[in-house]
Amino acid sequence: EDKVVQSPLSLVVHEGDTVTLNCSYEVTNFRSLLWYKQEKKAPTFLFMLTSSGIEKKSGRLSSILDKKELFSILNITATQTGDSAVYLCPNAGNNRKLIWGLGTSLAVNP
Amino acid sequence: EPEVTQTPSHQVTQMGQEVILRCVPISNHLYFYWYRQILGQKVEFLVSFYNNEISEKSEIFDDQFSVERPDGSNFTLKIRSTKLEDSAMYFCASGDRGRGNTEAFFGQGTRLTVV
């Protein structure tokens, strides 16, 4: 059965800390891994990863995929209170539907 | 910036009633999806829609559910006879890429409460 496992489930840090969120997966005919940030409602797209070892970067956020070990990490440096959210890493196979994990709930305290 | 819009943002309905959740995908997108998230649980795939037909549906998407793209802009999810367990946040998403890319852009969701 396809699955996505994220760790930790919950994380509390102080502003300025760096965090690393983990996402491991088992997906048939893996095509891509996506990272989303979910605040109050809709997941907001962050990155799409399809190739191993190529870092995607956007400001303080960066992500990389390891297709051999079947995981991805999302790094956030110099965290801010606005980074507080649930971070999700759904995977897509050939059929385009997204398989989701429970997410990592990040709380950044001032 | 283009975005997916959903209406209503919140709907409360009595068990057994029909509901229609509405979505306007991003205009040049070709792939449309419905997902749902029961409070405290994972986001779950319901259905994908391409070229005016369902391309895939999950086990959740039984005969009570249907989707339509009635006028080329709206994309609706109908639940014929709601059950208590249908209470969830329903997200519409759309994507514009071919087989190589799978990113999807989500609407703000409709919170459905069945009482």
Coordinates of N, CA, C and O in Angstrom, one line a residue, chain A residues 31-94:
Chain A
R31 N 6.4 9.5 -9.1 CA 6.7 10.5 -10.2 C 7.2 11.8 -9.6 O 8.2 12.4 -10.1
S32 N 6.7 12.2 -8.5 CA 7.1 13.4 -7.8 C 6.7 13.5 -6.4 O 5.8 12.8 -5.9
L33 N 7.5 14.3 -5.7 CA 7.1 14.6 -4.3 C 6.9 16.1 -4.2 O 7.8 16.9 -4.7
L34 N 5.9 16.5 -3.5 CA 5.6 17.9 -3.4 C 5.6 18.3 -1.9 O 5.3 17.5 -1.1
W35 N 6.0 19.6 -1.7 CA 5.9 20.1 -0.3 C 4.8 21.2 -0.3 O 4.8 22.1 -1.2
Y36 N 4.0 21.2 0.7 CA 2.9 22.2 0.8 C 3.0 22.7 2.3 O 3.4 22.0 3.2
K37 N 2.6 24.0 2.4 CA 2.4 24.6 3.7 C 0.9 24.8 3.9 O 0.3 25.4 3.1
Q38 N 0.4 24.3 5.0 CA -1.0 24.4 5.3 C -1.2 25.2 6.6 O -0.8 24.8 7.7
E39 N -1.7 26.4 6.4 CA -1.9 27.3 7.6 C -3.4 27.0 8.0 O -3.7 25.9 8.5
K40 N -4.2 28.0 7.9 CA -5.6 27.7 8.4 C -6.4 26.8 7.5 O -7.2 26.0 7.9
K41 N -6.2 26.9 6.2 CA -7.1 26.2 5.3 C -6.3 25.5 4.2 O -5.9 24.4 4.4
A42 N -6.2 26.1 3.1 CA -5.7 25.4 1.9 C -4.2 25.1 2.0 O -3.4 26.0 2.4
P43 N -3.8 24.0 1.5 CA -2.3 23.8 1.3 C -1.8 24.7 0.3 O -2.4 24.8 -0.8
T44 N -0.7 25.3 0.6 CA -0.1 26.3 -0.4 C 1.2 25.6 -0.9 O 2.1 25.1 -0.1
F45 N 1.3 25.5 -2.2 CA 2.4 24.9 -2.9 C 3.7 25.5 -2.6 O 3.9 26.7 -2.6
L46 N 4.7 24.7 -2.2 CA 6.1 25.2 -2.0 C 7.0 24.7 -3.1 O 7.7 25.5 -3.8
F47 N 7.2 23.4 -3.2 CA 8.2 22.8 -4.1 C 7.6 21.5 -4.7 O 6.8 20.8 -4.1
M48 N 8.2 21.2 -5.9 CA 8.0 19.9 -6.5 C 9.3 19.3 -6.8 O 10.2 20.0 -7.4
L49 N 9.5 18.1 -6.4 CA 10.8 17.4 -6.5 C 10.6 16.2 -7.3 O 9.7 15.4 -7.0
T50 N 11.4 16.0 -8.4 CA 11.3 14.8 -9.2 C 12.7 14.1 -9.3 O 12.7 12.9 -9.6
S51 N 13.8 14.8 -9.1 CA 15.1 14.2 -9.3 C 15.9 14.2 -8.0 O 15.8 15.1 -7.3
S52 N 16.6 13.2 -7.8 CA 17.5 13.0 -6.6 C 18.6 14.1 -6.7 O 19.2 14.3 -7.7
G53 N 18.9 14.6 -5.5 CA 20.1 15.3 -5.3 C 20.1 16.8 -5.7 O 21.0 17.5 -5.6
I54 N 19.0 17.2 -6.3 CA 18.9 18.6 -6.8 C 18.1 19.4 -5.8 O 16.9 19.1 -5.6
E55 N 18.8 20.4 -5.2 CA 18.1 21.2 -4.1 C 17.2 22.2 -4.8 O 17.6 22.9 -5.7
K56 N 16.0 22.3 -4.2 CA 15.1 23.4 -4.6 C 15.2 24.4 -3.4 O 15.1 24.0 -2.3
K57 N 15.2 25.7 -3.8 CA 15.4 26.7 -2.8 C 14.4 27.9 -3.0 O 14.3 28.3 -4.2
S58 N 13.9 28.4 -1.9 CA 13.0 29.6 -2.1 C 13.2 30.3 -0.8 O 12.6 30.0 0.3
G59 N 14.0 31.4 -0.8 CA 14.3 32.2 0.4 C 14.9 31.3 1.5 O 16.0 30.7 1.3
R60 N 14.2 31.2 2.6 CA 14.8 30.5 3.7 C 14.5 29.0 3.7 O 14.9 28.2 4.5
L61 N 13.7 28.6 2.7 CA 13.2 27.2 2.6 C 14.0 26.5 1.5 O 14.3 27.1 0.5
S62 N 14.4 25.3 1.8 CA 15.0 24.5 0.8 C 14.6 23.0 1.0 O 14.2 22.6 2.1
S63 N 14.7 22.3 -0.1 CA 14.3 20.9 -0.1 C 15.1 20.1 -1.0 O 15.6 20.6 -2.1
I64 N 15.2 18.8 -0.7 CA 16.0 17.9 -1.5 C 15.4 16.5 -1.4 O 14.7 16.2 -0.5
L65 N 15.5 15.7 -2.5 CA 14.9 14.4 -2.6 C 16.0 13.4 -2.8 O 17.0 13.6 -3.5
D66 N 15.8 12.2 -2.1 CA 16.7 11.1 -2.3 C 15.9 9.9 -2.7 O 15.2 9.3 -1.9
K67 N 15.9 9.6 -4.0 CA 15.0 8.6 -4.6 C 15.5 7.2 -4.3 O 14.8 6.2 -4.4
K68 N 16.8 7.1 -3.9 CA 17.3 5.8 -3.6 C 16.8 5.4 -2.2 O 16.4 4.2 -2.0
E69 N 16.9 6.3 -1.2 CA 16.5 6.0 0.1 C 15.1 6.4 0.4 O 14.5 6.2 1.5
L70 N 14.4 6.9 -0.6 CA 12.9 7.2 -0.6 C 12.6 8.2 0.5 O 11.7 7.9 1.4
F71 N 13.3 9.3 0.5 CA 12.9 10.4 1.5 C 13.2 11.7 0.9 O 14.0 11.9 0.0
S72 N 12.6 12.7 1.6 CA 12.9 14.1 1.3 C 13.0 14.9 2.6 O 12.4 14.4 3.6
I73 N 13.8 16.0 2.6 CA 13.8 16.8 3.7 C 13.4 18.3 3.3 O 13.7 18.7 2.1
L74 N 12.8 19.0 4.2 CA 12.5 20.4 4.0 C 13.3 21.1 5.1 O 13.0 20.8 6.3
N75 N 14.1 22.0 4.8 CA 14.9 22.8 5.7 C 14.3 24.2 5.8 O 14.0 24.8 4.7
I76 N 14.2 24.8 6.9 CA 13.8 26.1 7.1 C 14.8 26.8 8.0 O 15.0 26.4 9.2
T77 N 15.5 27.8 7.5 CA 16.5 28.4 8.3 C 16.0 29.7 8.9 O 15.0 30.3 8.4
A78 N 16.5 30.2 10.0 CA 16.1 31.5 10.6 C 14.6 31.6 10.7 O 14.0 32.5 10.2
T79 N 14.0 30.6 11.4 CA 12.5 30.5 11.4 C 11.9 31.8 11.9 O 12.5 32.5 12.8
Q80 N 10.7 32.0 11.4 CA 9.9 33.2 11.9 C 8.6 32.7 12.3 O 8.1 31.6 11.9
T81 N 7.9 33.5 13.1 CA 6.5 33.0 13.6 C 5.6 32.8 12.4 O 4.7 31.9 12.5
G82 N 5.8 33.4 11.3 CA 5.0 33.2 10.1 C 5.2 31.9 9.5 O 4.4 31.4 8.6
D83 N 6.2 31.2 9.9 CA 6.5 29.8 9.4 C 5.6 28.8 10.1 O 5.6 27.6 9.7
S84 N 5.0 29.2 11.1 CA 4.1 28.2 11.9 C 3.0 27.7 11.0 O 2.2 28.5 10.4
A85 N 2.9 26.4 10.8 CA 2.0 25.8 9.9 C 2.2 24.3 10.0 O 3.0 23.8 10.7
V86 N 1.3 23.6 9.3 CA 1.5 22.2 9.1 C 2.2 22.0 7.7 O 1.7 22.6 6.7
Y87 N 3.2 21.3 7.6 CA 4.0 21.1 6.4 C 3.7 19.6 5.9 O 3.8 18.7 6.6
L88 N 3.3 19.6 4.7 CA 2.8 18.3 4.1 C 3.7 18.0 2.9 O 4.1 18.8 2.1
C89 N 3.9 16.7 2.6 CA 4.7 16.2 1.5 C 4.0 15.1 0.7 O 4.5 14.0 0.7
P90 N 2.9 15.4 0.0 CA 2.3 14.4 -0.8 C 3.1 13.9 -1.9 O 4.0 14.7 -2.4
N91 N 2.9 12.7 -2.3 CA 3.6 12.1 -3.4 C 2.6 11.8 -4.5 O 1.5 11.5 -4.3
A92 N 3.1 11.8 -5.7 CA 2.3 11.4 -6.9 C 3.0 10.3 -7.7 O 4.2 10.3 -7.9
G93 N 2.1 9.3 -8.1 CA 2.6 8.3 -9.0 C 2.1 8.6 -10.4 O 1.8 9.7 -10.7
N94 N 2.0 7.6 -11.2 CA 1.6 7.8 -12.6 C 0.2 8.3 -12.7 O -0.1 9.0 -13.7

